[in-house]
CSV table of C-alpha atoms and ligand atoms in Angstrom, one decimal:
chain,number,residue,atom,x,y,z
A,1,MET,CA,0.0,0.0,0.0
A,2,LYS,CA,1.3,3.5,-0.9
A,3,LYS,CA,2.0,5.9,2.0
A,4,ARG,CA,1.3,3.3,4.6
A,5,LEU,CA,2.9,5.3,7.4
A,6,LEU,CA,0.6,8.3,6.6
A,7,TRP,CA,-2.5,6.1,6.8
A,8,ASN,CA,-1.3,4.5,10.0
A,9,LEU,CA,-0.7,8.0,11.5
A,10,LEU,CA,-4.0,9.3,10.2
A,11,PHE,CA,-5.8,6.3,11.7
A,12,VAL,CA,-4.1,6.5,15.1
A,13,ILE,CA,-4.2,10.3,15.5
A,14,ALA,CA,-7.5,11.3,13.7
A,15,VAL,CA,-9.7,8.2,14.4
A,16,GLY,CA,-8.1,7.5,17.8
A,17,THR,CA,-8.5,11.1,19.0
A,18,VAL,CA,-12.2,11.3,18.0
A,19,VAL,CA,-13.0,7.9,19.5
A,20,PHE,CA,-11.1,8.8,22.7
A,21,PHE,CA,-12.9,12.1,23.3
A,22,TRP,CA,-16.2,10.6,22.5
A,23,LEU,CA,-15.5,7.9,25.2
A,24,ILE,CA,-14.3,10.5,27.7
A,25,ASP,CA,-17.6,12.5,27.1
A,26,LEU,CA,-19.6,9.3,27.5
A,27,ILE,CA,-17.9,8.4,30.8
A,28,SER,CA,-18.2,12.0,32.1
A,29,LYS,CA,-21.9,12.1,31.4
A,30,HIS,CA,-22.4,8.6,33.0
A,31,THR,CA,-20.3,9.5,36.1
A,32,GLU,CA,-22.2,12.8,36.5
A,33,GLU,CA,-25.5,11.1,36.1
A,34,SER,CA,-24.6,8.5,38.7
A,35,MET,CA,-23.5,11.2,41.1
A,36,SER,CA,-26.7,13.3,40.8
A,37,PHE,CA,-28.8,11.3,43.3
A,38,ILE,CA,-28.9,11.6,47.1
A,39,ASP,CA,-27.2,8.7,48.8
A,40,VAL,CA,-29.6,6.0,49.9
A,41,SER,CA,-28.6,6.3,53.6
A,42,TYR,CA,-29.2,10.0,53.5
A,43,ARG,CA,-32.6,9.5,51.9
A,44,GLU,CA,-33.4,7.2,54.8
A,45,GLU,CA,-32.2,9.7,57.4
A,46,LEU,CA,-34.4,12.4,55.8
A,47,ARG,CA,-37.4,10.1,55.9
A,48,GLU,CA,-36.6,9.3,59.5
A,49,TYR,CA,-36.7,13.1,60.2
A,50,ALA,CA,-40.1,13.3,58.6
A,51,ARG,CA,-41.5,10.4,60.5
A,52,GLU,CA,-40.1,11.9,63.8
A,53,ALA,CA,-41.7,15.3,63.0
A,54,GLU,CA,-45.1,13.6,62.3
A,55,ARG,CA,-44.9,11.6,65.5
A,56,ILE,CA,-44.0,14.7,67.6
A,57,LEU,CA,-46.8,16.7,66.0
A,58,TYR,CA,-49.5,14.2,66.7
A,59,GLU,CA,-48.2,12.9,70.0
A,60,GLU,CA,-46.6,15.9,71.7
A,61,GLY,CA,-48.1,18.9,69.9
A,62,GLU,CA,-46.8,21.9,67.9
A,63,ASP,CA,-44.7,23.4,70.7
A,64,ALA,CA,-42.7,20.2,71.1
A,65,LEU,CA,-42.3,20.1,67.3
A,66,GLU,CA,-41.0,23.7,67.2
A,67,ILE,CA,-38.3,22.8,69.7
A,68,TRP,CA,-37.3,19.7,67.8
A,69,VAL,CA,-37.2,21.6,64.5
A,70,LYS,CA,-35.0,24.3,66.0
A,71,GLU,CA,-32.6,21.7,67.3
A,72,VAL,CA,-32.4,19.8,64.0
A,73,GLU,CA,-32.0,23.1,62.0
A,74,GLU,CA,-29.1,24.0,64.3
A,75,ARG,CA,-27.5,20.6,64.0
A,76,GLU,CA,-27.8,20.4,60.2
A,77,ASP,CA,-27.3,24.1,59.5
A,78,THR,CA,-30.4,24.3,57.4
A,79,TRP,CA,-34.1,25.3,57.6
A,80,ILE,CA,-37.1,22.9,58.2
A,81,ALA,CA,-40.8,23.6,57.8
A,82,ILE,CA,-44.0,21.6,58.2
A,83,ALA,CA,-46.5,22.9,55.6
A,84,GLN,CA,-49.8,22.2,54.0
A,85,SER,CA,-50.4,22.6,50.4
A,86,SER,CA,-53.7,24.1,49.3
A,87,ILE,CA,-54.0,26.1,46.1
A,88,THR,CA,-56.9,28.6,45.7
A,89,THR,CA,-57.9,29.1,42.1
A,90,LEU,CA,-59.6,32.4,41.0
A,91,SER,CA,-62.3,33.4,38.5
A,92,ASN,CA,-64.0,30.0,38.7
A,93,THR,CA,-61.0,28.2,37.2
A,94,SER,CA,-59.9,24.8,38.3
A,95,LEU,CA,-56.7,22.7,38.4
A,96,SER,CA,-56.5,19.3,36.8
A,97,GLN,CA,-56.7,16.3,39.1
A,98,SER,CA,-53.4,14.9,37.9
A,99,TYR,CA,-51.7,18.2,38.7
A,100,THR,CA,-53.1,18.4,42.2
A,101,ASP,CA,-52.3,14.7,42.8
A,102,ASN,CA,-48.6,15.2,41.8
A,103,PHE,CA,-48.2,18.6,43.4
A,104,TRP,CA,-45.0,19.0,45.4
A,105,LEU,CA,-43.8,21.9,47.5
A,106,GLY,CA,-40.2,20.8,47.1
A,107,ARG,CA,-38.3,18.0,45.4
A,108,SER,CA,-38.8,14.3,45.9
A,109,LEU,CA,-35.9,12.4,47.5
A,110,GLU,CA,-35.8,10.2,44.3
A,111,TRP,CA,-35.3,13.1,41.9
A,112,LYS,CA,-32.1,14.1,40.3
A,113,ILE,CA,-30.2,16.9,42.0
A,114,HIS,CA,-28.7,19.7,39.8
A,115,LEU,CA,-25.0,19.5,40.7
A,116,TYR,CA,-24.2,23.0,39.3
A,117,PHE,CA,-26.9,24.9,41.3
A,118,ALA,CA,-25.3,27.1,44.0
A,119,GLU,CA,-28.2,26.7,46.5
A,120,ASN,CA,-29.1,23.4,48.0
A,121,PRO,CA,-32.6,22.2,46.9
A,122,THR,CA,-35.6,22.0,49.2
A,123,MET,CA,-36.7,18.3,49.8
A,124,ASP,CA,-40.3,17.5,50.2
A,125,ILE,CA,-41.4,14.4,52.2
A,126,PHE,CA,-45.2,13.7,52.7
A,127,PHE,CA,-46.4,12.9,56.1
A,128,GLU,CA,-48.3,9.6,56.4
A,129,ASP,CA,-51.5,11.7,56.7
A,130,GLY,CA,-51.1,12.7,53.0
A,131,VAL,CA,-51.8,16.3,53.8
A,132,ASN,CA,-48.7,17.7,55.5
A,133,HIS,CA,-45.3,18.1,53.9
A,134,PHE,CA,-42.0,17.9,55.7
A,135,LEU,CA,-39.8,20.5,53.9
A,136,ILE,CA,-36.1,20.7,54.5
A,137,GLN,CA,-33.3,22.4,52.6
A,138,LEU,CA,-30.9,19.6,51.8
A,139,PRO,CA,-28.1,19.7,54.4
A,140,GLN,CA,-24.7,20.4,52.9
A,141,ARG,CA,-23.3,17.1,54.1
A,142,MET,CA,-25.9,15.2,52.2
A,143,ARG,CA,-25.5,17.1,48.9
A,144,PRO,CA,-24.3,14.7,46.2
A,145,GLY,CA,-21.4,15.4,43.7
A,146,SER,CA,-19.1,17.0,46.3
A,147,ASN,CA,-16.1,15.5,44.4
A,148,LEU,CA,-17.4,16.4,41.0
A,149,LEU,CA,-14.6,18.9,40.4
A,150,ILE,CA,-11.9,16.3,41.1
A,151,ILE,CA,-13.5,13.7,38.8
A,152,ASP,CA,-13.9,16.3,36.1
A,153,LEU,CA,-10.3,17.3,36.4
A,154,ILE,CA,-9.2,13.6,36.2
A,155,LEU,CA,-11.5,12.8,33.2
A,156,GLN,CA,-11.0,15.9,31.2
A,157,ILE,CA,-7.4,16.8,31.9
A,158,GLY,CA,-5.6,13.9,33.7
A,159,ILE,CA,-6.6,10.9,31.6
A,160,PRO,CA,-6.4,12.7,28.2
A,161,PHE,CA,-3.0,14.1,29.1
A,162,LEU,CA,-1.6,10.7,30.2
A,163,LEU,CA,-3.1,8.9,27.2
A,164,LEU,CA,-1.9,11.5,24.7
A,165,CYS,CA,1.6,11.2,26.3
A,166,LEU,CA,1.4,7.4,25.8
A,167,ILE,CA,0.3,7.7,22.2
A,168,THR,CA,3.0,10.2,21.5
A,169,PHE,CA,5.6,7.9,23.0
A,170,VAL,CA,4.3,4.9,21.0
A,171,LEU,CA,4.3,6.9,17.8
A,172,TYR,CA,7.7,8.2,18.5
A,173,ARG,CA,9.1,4.7,19.1
A,174,HIS,CA,7.3,3.5,16.0
A,175,MET,CA,9.0,6.2,13.9
A,176,MET,CA,12.4,6.4,15.7
A,177,LYS,CA,13.1,2.7,16.0
A,178,PRO,CA,13.7,2.2,12.2
A,179,LEU,CA,15.3,5.7,12.0
A,180,LYS,CA,17.8,4.7,14.7
A,181,LYS,CA,18.6,1.4,12.9
A,182,LEU,CA,19.1,3.5,9.7
A,183,GLU,CA,21.3,5.9,11.6
A,184,LYS,CA,23.3,3.1,13.1
A,185,ALA,CA,23.8,1.5,9.7
A,186,THR,CA,24.8,4.9,8.2
A,187,ARG,CA,27.4,5.3,11.0
A,188,GLN,CA,28.8,1.8,10.5
A,189,PHE,CA,28.9,2.3,6.8
A,190,SER,CA,30.7,5.6,7.1
A,191,LYS,CA,33.3,3.9,9.3
A,192,GLY,CA,34.0,1.5,6.4
A,193,GLN,CA,31.8,-1.4,7.2
A,194,LEU,CA,30.7,-1.8,3.6
A,195,ASP,CA,28.6,-4.9,4.0
A,196,VAL,CA,26.2,-3.3,6.5
A,197,ARG,CA,22.5,-3.1,5.3
A,198,ALA,CA,19.6,-1.3,6.9
A,199,SER,CA,16.5,-3.2,5.7
A,200,ASP,CA,17.4,-6.4,7.7
A,201,GLY,CA,15.4,-5.1,10.7
A,202,PHE,CA,12.5,-3.9,8.6
A,203,SER,CA,11.0,-7.3,7.6
A,204,HIS,CA,7.9,-6.8,9.8
A,205,ARG,CA,6.8,-3.5,8.3
A,206,ASP,CA,6.1,-2.2,4.8
A,207,ASP,CA,5.9,1.6,4.8
A,208,GLU,CA,7.8,4.8,3.7
A,209,LEU,CA,10.6,4.1,6.2
A,210,THR,CA,11.1,0.6,4.7
A,211,LYS,CA,11.4,2.3,1.4
A,212,LEU,CA,14.0,4.7,2.9
A,213,ALA,CA,15.9,1.7,4.2
A,214,SER,CA,15.9,-0.1,0.9
A,215,THR,CA,17.0,3.1,-0.9
A,216,PHE,CA,19.9,3.2,1.6
A,217,ASP,CA,20.7,-0.4,0.9
A,218,HIS,CA,20.6,0.2,-2.8
A,219,MET,CA,23.0,3.2,-2.3
A,220,ALA,CA,25.2,1.2,0.1
A,221,GLY,CA,25.3,-1.7,-2.4
A,222,ARG,CA,26.3,0.6,-5.2
A,223,ILE,CA,28.9,2.5,-3.2
A,224,SER,CA,30.4,-0.7,-1.8
A,225,ARG,CA,30.5,-2.3,-5.2
A,226,LEU,CA,32.2,0.8,-6.6
A,227,ILE,CA,34.8,0.9,-3.8
A,228,THR,CA,35.5,-2.9,-4.1
A,229,ASP,CA,35.8,-2.6,-7.8
A,230,GLN,CA,38.1,0.4,-7.4
A,231,ARG,CA,40.3,-1.3,-4.9
A,232,GLN,CA,40.5,-4.4,-7.1
A,233,LEU,CA,41.3,-2.2,-10.1
A,234,LEU,CA,44.0,-0.4,-8.2
A,235,ALA,CA,45.5,-3.6,-7.0
A,236,ASP,CA,45.4,-5.1,-10.5
A,237,LEU,CA,46.8,-2.0,-12.1
A,238,SER,CA,49.8,-1.8,-9.7
A,239,HIS,CA,50.4,-5.5,-10.3
A,240,GLU,CA,50.2,-5.1,-14.1
A,241,LEU,CA,52.5,-2.1,-14.0
A,242,ARG,CA,55.2,-3.9,-12.1
A,243,THR,CA,56.5,-6.0,-15.1
A,244,PRO,CA,56.8,-3.2,-17.6
A,245,LEU,CA,58.4,-1.0,-14.9
A,246,THR,CA,61.0,-3.7,-14.2
A,247,ARG,CA,61.7,-3.9,-17.9
A,248,LEU,CA,61.9,-0.1,-18.1
A,249,ASN,CA,64.5,-0.1,-15.2
A,250,ILE,CA,66.5,-2.8,-17.0
A,251,ALA,CA,66.4,-0.8,-20.2
A,252,VAL,CA,67.5,2.4,-18.3
A,253,ASP,CA,70.4,0.4,-16.7
A,254,CYS,CA,71.5,-0.7,-20.2
A,255,VAL,CA,71.4,2.9,-21.5
A,256,GLU,CA,73.4,4.1,-18.5
A,257,GLN,CA,76.0,1.4,-19.1
A,258,ASN,CA,76.0,1.9,-22.9
A,259,LEU,CA,75.0,-1.7,-23.4
A,260,ASP,CA,73.1,-2.1,-26.6
A,261,SER,CA,71.6,1.4,-26.2
A,262,ASP,CA,69.6,1.4,-29.4
A,263,LYS,CA,67.7,-1.8,-28.5
A,264,ALA,CA,67.3,-0.5,-24.9
A,265,LEU,CA,65.8,2.8,-26.2
A,266,GLU,CA,63.4,0.9,-28.4
A,267,ARG,CA,62.4,-1.2,-25.4
A,268,LEU,CA,61.9,2.0,-23.4
A,269,ARG,CA,59.6,3.5,-26.0
A,270,TYR,CA,57.7,0.2,-26.4
A,271,GLU,CA,57.2,-0.2,-22.6
A,272,SER,CA,56.2,3.4,-22.0
A,273,SER,CA,53.6,3.4,-24.8
A,274,ASN,CA,52.3,0.1,-23.4
A,275,MET,CA,52.0,1.6,-20.0
A,276,GLN,CA,50.4,4.6,-21.4
A,277,GLY,CA,47.8,2.4,-23.1
A,278,LEU,CA,47.2,0.5,-19.9
A,279,ILE,CA,46.7,3.6,-17.8
A,280,ASP,CA,44.4,5.2,-20.4
A,281,ASP,CA,42.3,2.1,-20.5
A,282,ALA,CA,42.2,1.8,-16.7
A,283,LEU,CA,41.2,5.5,-16.3
A,284,THR,CA,38.5,5.2,-19.0
A,285,LEU,CA,37.2,2.1,-17.1
A,286,VAL,CA,37.2,4.0,-13.8
A,287,TRP,CA,35.3,6.9,-15.5
A,288,PHE,CA,32.6,4.5,-16.8
A,289,ASN,CA,32.3,2.8,-13.4
A,290,THR,CA,32.0,5.9,-11.3
A,291,GLU,CA,30.1,8.2,-13.6
A,292,SER,CA,27.9,5.8,-15.4
A,293,PRO,CA,28.0,8.3,-18.3
A,294,LYS,CA,25.2,8.9,-20.8
A,295,LEU,CA,27.0,9.4,-24.1
A,296,ASP,CA,25.9,11.9,-26.7
A,297,LEU,CA,24.1,10.0,-29.3
A,298,GLU,CA,24.1,11.0,-33.0
A,299,ASP,CA,22.7,9.6,-36.2
A,300,LEU,CA,25.2,6.9,-37.3
A,301,GLU,CA,25.3,5.0,-40.5
A,302,ILE,CA,26.2,1.6,-39.2
A,303,THR,CA,26.9,-0.3,-42.5
A,304,SER,CA,29.7,2.1,-43.6
A,305,LEU,CA,31.2,2.2,-40.1
A,306,LEU,CA,31.4,-1.6,-40.1
A,307,GLN,CA,32.9,-1.5,-43.5
A,308,VAL,CA,35.8,0.8,-42.3
A,309,ILE,CA,36.4,-1.2,-39.1
A,310,VAL,CA,36.5,-4.5,-41.0
A,311,GLU,CA,38.9,-3.1,-43.7
A,312,ASP,CA,41.2,-1.8,-40.9
A,313,ALA,CA,41.2,-5.2,-39.2
A,314,GLN,CA,41.9,-7.1,-42.4
A,315,TYR,CA,44.8,-4.7,-43.1
A,316,GLU,CA,46.2,-5.4,-39.6
A,317,PHE,CA,45.7,-9.2,-39.7
A,318,SER,CA,46.5,-9.8,-43.3
A,319,GLN,CA,47.0,-13.6,-42.8
A,320,HIS,CA,43.3,-14.0,-41.7
A,321,LYS,CA,40.1,-13.6,-43.5
A,322,VAL,CA,37.6,-11.1,-42.2
A,323,ARG,CA,34.1,-11.4,-43.7
A,324,LEU,CA,31.4,-8.8,-43.4
A,325,ILE,CA,27.7,-9.8,-43.8
A,326,GLN,CA,25.9,-6.6,-44.2
A,327,LEU,CA,22.3,-5.3,-44.7
A,328,GLU,CA,21.5,-4.4,-48.3
A,329,SER,CA,21.0,-0.7,-47.8
A,330,GLU,CA,22.3,2.0,-45.5
A,331,PHE,CA,21.1,1.8,-42.0
A,332,PHE,CA,21.1,4.6,-39.4
A,333,ILE,CA,21.1,4.1,-35.7
A,334,LYS,CA,21.3,6.5,-32.8
A,335,SER,CA,24.8,5.9,-31.3
A,336,ALA,CA,28.1,7.4,-30.4
A,337,GLN,CA,30.7,6.6,-33.0
A,338,GLN,CA,33.8,6.7,-30.9
A,339,ALA,CA,32.5,4.3,-28.2
A,340,LEU,CA,30.9,1.9,-30.7
A,341,THR,CA,34.1,1.8,-32.8
A,342,ALA,CA,36.3,1.2,-29.8
A,343,ALA,CA,34.1,-1.6,-28.6
A,344,LEU,CA,33.9,-3.3,-32.0
A,345,GLU,CA,37.6,-3.0,-32.7
A,346,ASN,CA,38.4,-4.6,-29.4
A,347,ILE,CA,36.1,-7.5,-30.0
A,348,ILE,CA,37.2,-8.0,-33.6
A,349,ARG,CA,40.9,-7.8,-32.6
A,350,ASN,CA,40.2,-10.4,-29.9
A,351,ALA,CA,38.5,-12.7,-32.4
A,352,LEU,CA,41.4,-12.4,-34.9
A,353,PHE,CA,44.0,-12.8,-32.1
A,354,HIS,CA,42.4,-16.1,-31.0
A,355,THR,CA,41.8,-17.5,-34.5
A,356,PRO,CA,44.5,-19.5,-36.3
A,357,ILE,CA,46.1,-18.0,-39.3
A,358,GLY,CA,44.2,-18.6,-42.5
A,359,LYS,CA,40.9,-19.0,-40.8
A,360,THR,CA,37.9,-16.6,-40.9
A,361,VAL,CA,36.4,-14.1,-38.6
A,362,THR,CA,32.8,-13.1,-39.5
A,363,VAL,CA,31.1,-9.8,-38.6
A,364,GLU,CA,27.4,-9.9,-39.3
A,365,LEU,CA,24.9,-7.1,-38.9
A,366,LYS,CA,21.3,-8.2,-38.3
A,367,GLN,CA,18.1,-6.2,-38.1
A,368,LYS,CA,15.7,-7.6,-35.4
A,369,ILE,CA,12.3,-6.5,-34.4
A,370,ASP,CA,13.3,-4.4,-31.4
A,371,ASN,CA,17.1,-4.0,-31.8
A,372,ILE,CA,20.0,-4.4,-34.2
A,373,THR,CA,22.6,-7.0,-33.5
A,374,ILE,CA,26.3,-7.2,-34.5
A,375,GLU,CA,27.8,-10.6,-34.1
A,376,VAL,CA,31.5,-11.3,-34.3
A,377,ARG,CA,32.2,-15.0,-34.8
A,378,ASP,CA,35.6,-16.5,-34.9
A,379,GLN,CA,37.1,-20.0,-35.6
A,380,GLY,CA,39.3,-20.1,-32.5
A,381,TYR,CA,39.1,-22.4,-29.5
A,382,GLY,CA,36.3,-20.5,-27.7
A,383,VAL,CA,36.1,-19.8,-24.0
A,384,PRO,CA,35.4,-22.4,-21.2
A,385,GLU,CA,31.7,-22.0,-20.3
A,386,LYS,CA,32.4,-21.0,-16.7
A,387,TYR,CA,34.4,-18.0,-18.0
A,388,LEU,CA,31.9,-16.7,-20.5
A,389,GLU,CA,30.7,-13.9,-18.1
A,390,LYS,CA,34.0,-13.4,-16.4
A,391,ILE,CA,35.9,-12.4,-19.6
A,392,PHE,CA,34.0,-9.1,-19.3
A,393,LYS,CA,35.6,-8.4,-15.9
A,394,PRO,CA,38.7,-6.1,-15.8
A,395,PHE,CA,42.1,-7.8,-16.0
A,396,PHE,CA,40.6,-11.2,-16.5
A,397,ARG,CA,42.5,-13.4,-19.0
A,398,ILE,CA,42.5,-17.1,-19.7
A,399,LYS,CA,45.8,-19.0,-19.8
A,400,GLN,CA,46.0,-20.5,-23.2
A,401,GLU,CA,48.1,-23.6,-22.3
A,402,ASN,CA,45.8,-25.1,-19.6
A,403,GLN,CA,42.8,-22.8,-20.1
A,404,ASP,CA,43.1,-21.5,-16.5
A,405,THR,CA,42.7,-18.0,-15.3
A,406,GLU,CA,45.6,-15.7,-15.0
A,407,ARG,CA,45.7,-12.2,-13.7
A,408,SER,CA,49.4,-11.5,-13.6
A,409,VAL,CA,51.3,-12.5,-16.7
A,410,SER,CA,51.4,-9.9,-19.5
A,411,SER,CA,53.3,-10.7,-22.6
A,412,LYS,CA,53.9,-8.8,-25.7
A,413,LYS,CA,51.2,-10.7,-27.6
A,414,SER,CA,48.4,-10.9,-25.0
A,415,GLY,CA,46.8,-7.7,-23.6
A,416,TYR,CA,46.0,-6.7,-20.1
A,417,GLY,CA,42.4,-8.0,-20.1
A,418,LEU,CA,40.7,-4.6,-20.2
A,419,GLY,CA,39.4,-4.8,-23.8
A,420,LEU,CA,36.1,-6.6,-23.1
A,421,ALA,CA,35.5,-4.9,-19.8
A,422,LEU,CA,35.7,-1.5,-21.6
A,423,ALA,CA,33.6,-2.8,-24.5
A,424,LYS,CA,30.9,-3.9,-22.1
A,425,ARG,CA,30.7,-0.5,-20.4
A,426,GLN,CA,30.8,1.3,-23.7
A,427,VAL,CA,27.9,-0.8,-25.1
A,428,ILE,CA,25.9,-0.3,-21.8
A,429,ALA,CA,26.5,3.5,-22.1
A,430,LEU,CA,25.0,3.3,-25.6
A,431,GLY,CA,21.9,1.7,-24.1
A,432,GLY,CA,22.8,-1.8,-25.4
A,433,SER,CA,23.9,-5.1,-24.1
A,434,ILE,CA,26.7,-7.6,-24.8
A,435,TYR,CA,27.3,-11.3,-24.2
A,436,ALA,CA,29.5,-14.1,-25.4
A,437,GLU,CA,28.8,-17.7,-26.3
A,438,ASN,CA,30.6,-20.6,-27.8
A,439,LEU,CA,29.7,-21.7,-31.3
A,440,SER,CA,29.0,-25.3,-32.2
A,441,HIS,CA,31.1,-27.3,-34.6
A,442,GLU,CA,28.5,-26.8,-37.4
A,443,GLN,CA,28.7,-23.0,-36.8
A,444,GLY,CA,32.5,-23.1,-37.2
A,445,ALA,CA,33.4,-23.5,-33.5
A,446,GLY,CA,35.1,-20.6,-31.8
A,447,LEU,CA,33.5,-17.8,-29.9
A,448,MET,CA,30.7,-15.4,-30.8
A,449,VAL,CA,30.5,-12.0,-29.1
A,450,CYS,CA,27.2,-10.4,-29.7
A,451,ILE,CA,26.3,-6.7,-29.3
A,452,GLN,CA,22.6,-5.7,-29.2
A,453,LEU,CA,21.9,-2.0,-29.7
A,454,PRO,CA,18.6,-0.2,-29.2
A,455,TYR,CA,16.7,0.6,-32.3
A,456,CYS,CA,15.4,4.2,-32.6
A,457,ALA,CA,11.9,4.4,-34.1
A,458,SER,CA,12.5,7.8,-35.7
A,459,LEU,CA,15.4,6.3,-37.7
A,460,THR,CA,13.3,3.7,-39.4
A,461,GLN,CA,11.8,6.4,-41.5
A,462,ARG,CA,15.2,7.6,-42.7
A,463,ARG,CA,16.1,4.1,-43.6
A,464,ASN,CA,13.0,3.8,-45.8
A,465,GLU,CA,13.6,7.1,-47.5
B,1,LIG,N1,37.5,-14.5,-29.4
B,1,LIG,C1,38.1,-15.0,-28.3
B,1,LIG,N2,38.4,-16.3,-28.2
B,1,LIG,C2,38.9,-16.9,-27.1
B,1,LIG,N3,39.2,-16.2,-26.0
B,1,LIG,C3,38.9,-14.9,-26.0
B,1,LIG,C4,38.3,-14.3,-27.1
B,1,LIG,N4,38.1,-12.9,-26.8
B,1,LIG,C5,38.5,-12.8,-25.5
B,1,LIG,N5,39.0,-14.0,-25.0
B,1,LIG,C6,39.5,-14.2,-23.6
B,1,LIG,O1,39.0,-13.2,-22.8
B,1,LIG,C7,40.1,-12.5,-22.1
B,1,LIG,C8,39.7,-11.1,-22.0
B,1,LIG,O2,39.7,-10.4,-23.2
B,1,LIG,P1,40.0,-8.9,-23.2
B,1,LIG,O3,39.8,-8.3,-24.6
B,1,LIG,O4,39.2,-8.2,-22.1
B,1,LIG,O5,41.5,-8.8,-22.8
B,1,LIG,P2,42.8,-9.0,-23.7
B,1,LIG,O6,42.4,-9.1,-25.1
B,1,LIG,O7,43.5,-10.1,-23.1
B,1,LIG,O8,43.6,-7.7,-23.4
B,1,LIG,P3,43.2,-6.2,-24.0
B,1,LIG,O9,42.0,-6.3,-24.8
B,1,LIG,O10,43.1,-5.4,-22.8
B,1,LIG,O11,44.4,-5.8,-24.8
B,1,LIG,C9,41.2,-12.7,-23.1
B,1,LIG,O12,42.4,-12.6,-22.4
B,1,LIG,C10,41.0,-14.1,-23.6
B,1,LIG,O13,41.5,-15.0,-22.7
B,2,LIG,MG1,41.2,-7.7,-26.1
């Protein structure tokens, strides 16, 4: 799901907060409701007062009742009255029976008490005679909801505060845990631990932070590959330079001692130009590796370019045959001439170098549905299957005697093992791909190196013109 973290946060914060405050409101109302009634024991006490008043009135008379009332009023710090209710209507009007039946001078003990009224309500208890009312202003000690303020504070400030703190803490942990892992991985990586990856600890989640971790891993993978390749390249390069440098030193010694100076000078020239070539190739390779450059593409007529390359190769390897199988008409592609020529020259030179004298190297241009293909087929001994991919790695060469790898021996005839590595990067920079495969006996044995180049739709038109 896209933006999972956002949806999670939205759910927890928006939905959670609304539900939470709705619950708090519900609980507050319920608590307030349950606190709005006079306690049962107090109700009984008040009824007892009423019964006592009725008894005194009928058994001891009004004077005794007055004394008792005064005493209770003092004790409870309130007022008490014994009253009769009779309503006189005017102008020949009359009250409904149900109204007179339910007429109260004060409030029933069972009724709800308004907690926010400043004055205590007057309670009304009927005497047994059904005529007199025992009226008493509710004593303060019996008033319900005395701890309403505290409960309100707890429900509306205390609990929301604690719960929001908890939610903030949980959200913080939810966000910070992966960020901390990422921060740790970044720190380790910056200290040189190139194999460290961040997304290992993210398997249980799938959100924006997981994406961040996998982007980090992608970056770490690329940087560590670059660094490893660079280190390897540097090690190989210094190794490769050792032999020509030794030969250079020997030649310099010869010149100093006037021993066969001409030959030594010739050797000096040869070795230095060799080293120059090696360093140029290595630097170009480093440039391709680090920059991943996008080459400027131009309209290139491929058939005449192949013609020139093949003629040059035939001239250089006059004892071999170089055959070109072309398309019938001109064919334009979008490409960079310099890079494509360099790659093709490398591959064709390899093919000729590994093909016995008198045999043929074939270069064939094919037009496919979605690309154009250039195949270079030779009649040499091919490459062991296990090395078909490795020959595109820098400084990788195959020993001819036992067909084993060799990274150190450089002779006058064999190169440094940079040609195919460069060709691969050049073809990739042109938007194409390259691979090698061994040919069957029927196909003439040997190796085939195949370049596939993208085919630009706009150029089809020019071809047909
Ligand atoms: N056509 C081929 N037939 C057999 N082996 C080949 C062929 N082309 C390349 N190889 C093997 O692949 C290795 C790598 O080739 P690559 O062109 O990269 O290096 P190189 O030719 O040895 O040196 P460089 O091209 O740098 O002068 C070669 O050393 C060779 O062993
Ligand atoms: Mg080569």
